mmCIF file with all atom_site columns, C-alpha atoms in Angstrom:
data_model
loop_
_atom_site.group_PDB
_atom_site.id
_atom_site.type_symbol
_atom_site.label_atom_id
_atom_site.label_alt_id
_atom_site.label_comp_id
_atom_site.label_asym_id
_atom_site.label_entity_id
_atom_site.label_seq_id
_atom_site.pdbx_PDB_ins_code
_atom_site.Cartn_x
_atom_site.Cartn_y
_atom_site.Cartn_z
_atom_site.occupancy
_atom_site.B_iso_or_equiv
_atom_site.pdbx_formal_charge
_atom_site.auth_seq_id
_atom_site.auth_comp_id
_atom_site.auth_asym_id
_atom_site.auth_atom_id
_atom_site.pdbx_PDB_model_num
ATOM 1   C CA . MET A 1 1   ? 2.446   14.147  -5.705  1.00 49.00 ? 1   MET A CA 1
ATOM 2   C CA . GLU A 1 2   ? 0.716   17.024  -7.466  1.00 62.00 ? 2   GLU A CA 1
ATOM 3   C CA . ASN A 1 3   ? -2.927  15.984  -6.972  1.00 70.00 ? 3   ASN A CA 1
ATOM 4   C CA . PRO A 1 4   ? -3.084  13.474  -4.121  1.00 78.00 ? 4   PRO A CA 1
ATOM 5   C CA . ILE A 1 5   ? -5.648  10.724  -4.512  1.00 80.00 ? 5   ILE A CA 1
ATOM 6   C CA . ASN A 1 6   ? -8.323  10.378  -1.858  1.00 84.00 ? 6   ASN A CA 1
ATOM 7   C CA . VAL A 1 7   ? -9.237  6.699   -1.844  1.00 81.00 ? 7   VAL A CA 1
ATOM 8   C CA . ALA A 1 8   ? -12.531 7.399   -0.061  1.00 79.00 ? 8   ALA A CA 1
ATOM 9   C CA . THR A 1 9   ? -13.835 9.741   -2.766  1.00 84.00 ? 9   THR A CA 1
ATOM 10  C CA . ALA A 1 10  ? -12.042 8.452   -5.881  1.00 84.00 ? 10  ALA A CA 1
ATOM 11  C CA . PRO A 1 11  ? -14.259 6.610   -8.395  1.00 86.00 ? 11  PRO A CA 1
ATOM 12  C CA . LYS A 1 12  ? -14.234 2.865   -7.779  1.00 84.00 ? 12  LYS A CA 1
ATOM 13  C CA . THR A 1 13  ? -14.097 1.509   -11.309 1.00 87.00 ? 13  THR A CA 1
ATOM 14  C CA . GLY A 1 14  ? -11.263 -1.016  -11.013 1.00 87.00 ? 14  GLY A CA 1
ATOM 15  C CA . THR A 1 15  ? -11.239 -4.426  -9.386  1.00 89.00 ? 15  THR A CA 1
ATOM 16  C CA . PHE A 1 16  ? -8.537  -6.320  -7.536  1.00 87.00 ? 16  PHE A CA 1
ATOM 17  C CA . GLN A 1 17  ? -8.511  -10.037 -6.772  1.00 91.00 ? 17  GLN A CA 1
ATOM 18  C CA . MET A 1 18  ? -6.195  -11.940 -4.502  1.00 91.00 ? 18  MET A CA 1
ATOM 19  C CA . ARG A 1 19  ? -5.932  -15.453 -3.201  1.00 94.00 ? 19  ARG A CA 1
ATOM 20  C CA . MET A 1 20  ? -5.866  -15.995 0.533   1.00 94.00 ? 20  MET A CA 1
ATOM 21  C CA . ASN A 1 21  ? -6.498  -18.656 3.087   1.00 95.00 ? 21  ASN A CA 1
ATOM 22  C CA . PRO A 1 22  ? -10.243 -18.749 3.854   1.00 95.00 ? 22  PRO A CA 1
ATOM 23  C CA . GLN A 1 23  ? -9.622  -18.881 7.611   1.00 97.00 ? 23  GLN A CA 1
ATOM 24  C CA . VAL A 1 24  ? -7.324  -15.842 7.421   1.00 96.00 ? 24  VAL A CA 1
ATOM 25  C CA . ARG A 1 25  ? -9.989  -13.985 5.436   1.00 96.00 ? 25  ARG A CA 1
ATOM 26  C CA . GLN A 1 26  ? -12.686 -14.883 7.942   1.00 97.00 ? 26  GLN A CA 1
ATOM 27  C CA . GLU A 1 27  ? -10.576 -13.781 10.918  1.00 96.00 ? 27  GLU A CA 1
ATOM 28  C CA . ALA A 1 28  ? -9.551  -10.543 9.178   1.00 96.00 ? 28  ALA A CA 1
ATOM 29  C CA . GLU A 1 29  ? -13.174 -9.775  8.294   1.00 96.00 ? 29  GLU A CA 1
ATOM 30  C CA . ALA A 1 30  ? -14.128 -10.287 11.948  1.00 97.00 ? 30  ALA A CA 1
ATOM 31  C CA . VAL A 1 31  ? -11.371 -7.895  13.090  1.00 95.00 ? 31  VAL A CA 1
ATOM 32  C CA . PHE A 1 32  ? -12.416 -5.205  10.608  1.00 94.00 ? 32  PHE A CA 1
ATOM 33  C CA . ALA A 1 33  ? -16.127 -5.721  11.336  1.00 96.00 ? 33  ALA A CA 1
ATOM 34  C CA . ARG A 1 34  ? -15.482 -4.680  14.954  1.00 96.00 ? 34  ARG A CA 1
ATOM 35  C CA . TYR A 1 35  ? -14.610 -1.261  13.493  1.00 93.00 ? 35  TYR A CA 1
ATOM 36  C CA . GLY A 1 36  ? -17.567 -1.224  11.125  1.00 94.00 ? 36  GLY A CA 1
ATOM 37  C CA . LEU A 1 37  ? -15.364 -1.964  8.117   1.00 93.00 ? 37  LEU A CA 1
ATOM 38  C CA . SER A 1 38  ? -15.508 -4.498  5.338   1.00 93.00 ? 38  SER A CA 1
ATOM 39  C CA . LEU A 1 39  ? -12.392 -6.188  4.018   1.00 94.00 ? 39  LEU A CA 1
ATOM 40  C CA . THR A 1 40  ? -12.579 -3.851  1.009   1.00 92.00 ? 40  THR A CA 1
ATOM 41  C CA . ASP A 1 41  ? -12.782 -0.808  3.314   1.00 91.00 ? 41  ASP A CA 1
ATOM 42  C CA . ALA A 1 42  ? -9.734  -2.020  5.245   1.00 94.00 ? 42  ALA A CA 1
ATOM 43  C CA . VAL A 1 43  ? -7.710  -2.579  2.069   1.00 93.00 ? 43  VAL A CA 1
ATOM 44  C CA . ASN A 1 44  ? -8.683  0.891   0.829   1.00 91.00 ? 44  ASN A CA 1
ATOM 45  C CA . ILE A 1 45  ? -7.580  2.408   4.161   1.00 92.00 ? 45  ILE A CA 1
ATOM 46  C CA . PHE A 1 46  ? -4.263  0.568   3.881   1.00 93.00 ? 46  PHE A CA 1
ATOM 47  C CA . LEU A 1 47  ? -3.805  1.881   0.343   1.00 92.00 ? 47  LEU A CA 1
ATOM 48  C CA . GLN A 1 48  ? -4.673  5.463   1.376   1.00 91.00 ? 48  GLN A CA 1
ATOM 49  C CA . GLN A 1 49  ? -2.226  5.356   4.287   1.00 92.00 ? 49  GLN A CA 1
ATOM 50  C CA . SER A 1 50  ? 0.452   3.949   1.972   1.00 91.00 ? 50  SER A CA 1
ATOM 51  C CA . LEU A 1 51  ? -0.134  6.873   -0.403  1.00 90.00 ? 51  LEU A CA 1
ATOM 52  C CA . ASN A 1 52  ? -0.066  9.346   2.500   1.00 89.00 ? 52  ASN A CA 1
ATOM 53  C CA . GLU A 1 53  ? 3.244   7.911   3.733   1.00 87.00 ? 53  GLU A CA 1
ATOM 54  C CA . SER A 1 54  ? 4.690   7.272   0.265   1.00 87.00 ? 54  SER A CA 1
ATOM 55  C CA . GLY A 1 55  ? 5.466   3.803   1.587   1.00 87.00 ? 55  GLY A CA 1
ATOM 56  C CA . LEU A 1 56  ? 4.213   1.237   4.021   1.00 86.00 ? 56  LEU A CA 1
ATOM 57  C CA . PRO A 1 57  ? 2.268   2.794   6.911   1.00 87.00 ? 57  PRO A CA 1
ATOM 58  C CA . PHE A 1 58  ? 3.909   0.563   9.531   1.00 82.00 ? 58  PHE A CA 1
ATOM 59  C CA . LEU A 1 59  ? 7.251   -0.946  10.474  1.00 75.00 ? 59  LEU A CA 1
ATOM 60  C CA . LEU A 1 60  ? 8.128   -4.276  8.938   1.00 72.00 ? 60  LEU A CA 1
ATOM 61  C CA . SER A 1 61  ? 10.837  -5.196  11.401  1.00 72.00 ? 61  SER A CA 1
ATOM 62  C CA . PRO A 1 62  ? 12.922  -3.799  14.247  1.00 68.00 ? 62  PRO A CA 1
ATOM 63  C CA . GLU A 1 63  ? 15.653  -2.935  11.709  1.00 69.00 ? 63  GLU A CA 1
ATOM 64  C CA . ASN A 1 64  ? 13.316  -0.323  10.232  1.00 74.00 ? 64  ASN A CA 1
ATOM 65  C CA . ALA A 1 65  ? 13.109  1.568   13.531  1.00 76.00 ? 65  ALA A CA 1
ATOM 66  C CA . GLU A 1 66  ? 16.256  3.587   12.764  1.00 79.00 ? 66  GLU A CA 1
ATOM 67  C CA . TYR A 1 67  ? 14.894  4.513   9.341   1.00 79.00 ? 67  TYR A CA 1
ATOM 68  C CA . MET A 1 68  ? 11.607  5.653   10.881  1.00 77.00 ? 68  MET A CA 1
ATOM 69  C CA . LYS A 1 69  ? 13.471  7.709   13.507  1.00 84.00 ? 69  LYS A CA 1
ATOM 70  C CA . ALA A 1 70  ? 15.503  9.379   10.769  1.00 85.00 ? 70  ALA A CA 1
ATOM 71  C CA . LYS A 1 71  ? 12.349  10.055  8.749   1.00 84.00 ? 71  LYS A CA 1
ATOM 72  C CA . ALA A 1 72  ? 10.600  11.569  11.782  1.00 87.00 ? 72  ALA A CA 1
ATOM 73  C CA . ALA A 1 73  ? 13.656  13.690  12.568  1.00 91.00 ? 73  ALA A CA 1
ATOM 74  C CA . ALA A 1 74  ? 13.745  14.974  8.982   1.00 90.00 ? 74  ALA A CA 1
ATOM 75  C CA . ARG A 1 75  ? 10.029  15.899  9.174   1.00 90.00 ? 75  ARG A CA 1
ATOM 76  C CA . LEU A 1 76  ? 10.577  17.689  12.482  1.00 91.00 ? 76  LEU A CA 1
ATOM 77  C CA . LYS A 1 77  ? 13.571  19.559  11.095  1.00 93.00 ? 77  LYS A CA 1
ATOM 78  C CA . ALA A 1 78  ? 11.530  20.662  8.057   1.00 92.00 ? 78  ALA A CA 1
ATOM 79  C CA . GLU A 1 79  ? 8.700   21.896  10.305  1.00 91.00 ? 79  GLU A CA 1
ATOM 80  C CA . ILE A 1 80  ? 11.150  23.787  12.515  1.00 89.00 ? 80  ILE A CA 1
ATOM 81  C CA . GLN A 1 81  ? 12.677  25.381  9.425   1.00 92.00 ? 81  GLN A CA 1
ATOM 82  C CA . LYS A 1 82  ? 9.202   26.463  8.237   1.00 90.00 ? 82  LYS A CA 1
ATOM 83  C CA . GLY A 1 83  ? 8.694   28.054  11.638  1.00 85.00 ? 83  GLY A CA 1
ATOM 84  C CA . TRP A 1 84  ? 11.951  29.987  11.414  1.00 85.00 ? 84  TRP A CA 1
ATOM 85  C CA . GLU A 1 85  ? 11.103  31.140  7.898   1.00 88.00 ? 85  GLU A CA 1
ATOM 86  C CA . SER A 1 86  ? 7.621   32.279  8.944   1.00 86.00 ? 86  SER A CA 1
ATOM 87  C CA . VAL A 1 87  ? 8.956   34.896  11.374  1.00 84.00 ? 87  VAL A CA 1
ATOM 88  C CA . GLN A 1 88  ? 8.683   38.346  9.825   1.00 84.00 ? 88  GLN A CA 1
ATOM 89  C CA . THR A 1 89  ? 9.035   40.631  12.852  1.00 85.00 ? 89  THR A CA 1
ATOM 90  C CA . GLU A 1 90  ? 9.923   40.363  16.541  1.00 82.00 ? 90  GLU A CA 1
ATOM 91  C CA . THR A 1 91  ? 6.196   40.310  17.393  1.00 81.00 ? 91  THR A CA 1
ATOM 92  C CA . ASP A 1 92  ? 5.804   36.987  15.522  1.00 81.00 ? 92  ASP A CA 1
ATOM 93  C CA . TRP A 1 93  ? 7.768   35.184  18.260  1.00 83.00 ? 93  TRP A CA 1
ATOM 94  C CA . VAL A 1 94  ? 5.893   33.366  21.028  1.00 83.00 ? 94  VAL A CA 1
ATOM 95  C CA . ASP A 1 95  ? 7.716   32.880  24.295  1.00 84.00 ? 95  ASP A CA 1
ATOM 96  C CA . GLU A 1 96  ? 7.905   29.456  25.881  1.00 86.00 ? 96  GLU A CA 1
ATOM 97  C CA . LYS A 1 97  ? 5.355   30.148  28.639  1.00 88.00 ? 97  LYS A CA 1
ATOM 98  C CA . ASP A 1 98  ? 2.810   31.450  26.127  1.00 86.00 ? 98  ASP A CA 1
ATOM 99  C CA . ALA A 1 99  ? 3.414   28.425  23.904  1.00 85.00 ? 99  ALA A CA 1
ATOM 100 C CA . TYR A 1 100 ? 2.703   26.048  26.801  1.00 87.00 ? 100 TYR A CA 1
ATOM 101 C CA . ARG A 1 101 ? -0.426  28.042  27.686  1.00 87.00 ? 101 ARG A CA 1
ATOM 102 C CA . MET A 1 102 ? -1.654  27.998  24.059  1.00 86.00 ? 102 MET A CA 1
ATOM 103 C CA . LEU A 1 103 ? -1.138  24.223  23.911  1.00 85.00 ? 103 LEU A CA 1
ATOM 104 C CA . GLY A 1 104 ? -2.862  23.667  27.259  1.00 87.00 ? 104 GLY A CA 1
ATOM 105 C CA . VAL A 1 105 ? 0.277   22.105  28.742  1.00 85.00 ? 105 VAL A CA 1
ATOM 106 C CA . GLU A 1 106 ? 1.439   22.728  32.258  1.00 80.00 ? 106 GLU A CA 1
ATOM 107 C CA . GLU A 1 107 ? 5.150   23.485  32.638  1.00 69.00 ? 107 GLU A CA 1
#
């Protein structure tokens, strides 16, 4: 997407209506209220995450686990490739011990 939409800052000029069970709405509002969110806020967060992911921001079923693993592996591979491509000289390399130290991880 060329200019990603930020749901939090985008003008709110449209409306959306949906039918739902009143008890479901009440329980959902209580869940979101614990986080300081309205139902509208929660829906907007869901929409933003869907845009960020270019899909649903959660698994629908166990069958989707393999798809999500493949998607994560593809992202990792792309990031690794960017790393390889960013190396210009031998001094750009970071050895493993320095990498652990920089990340604050004990070996």
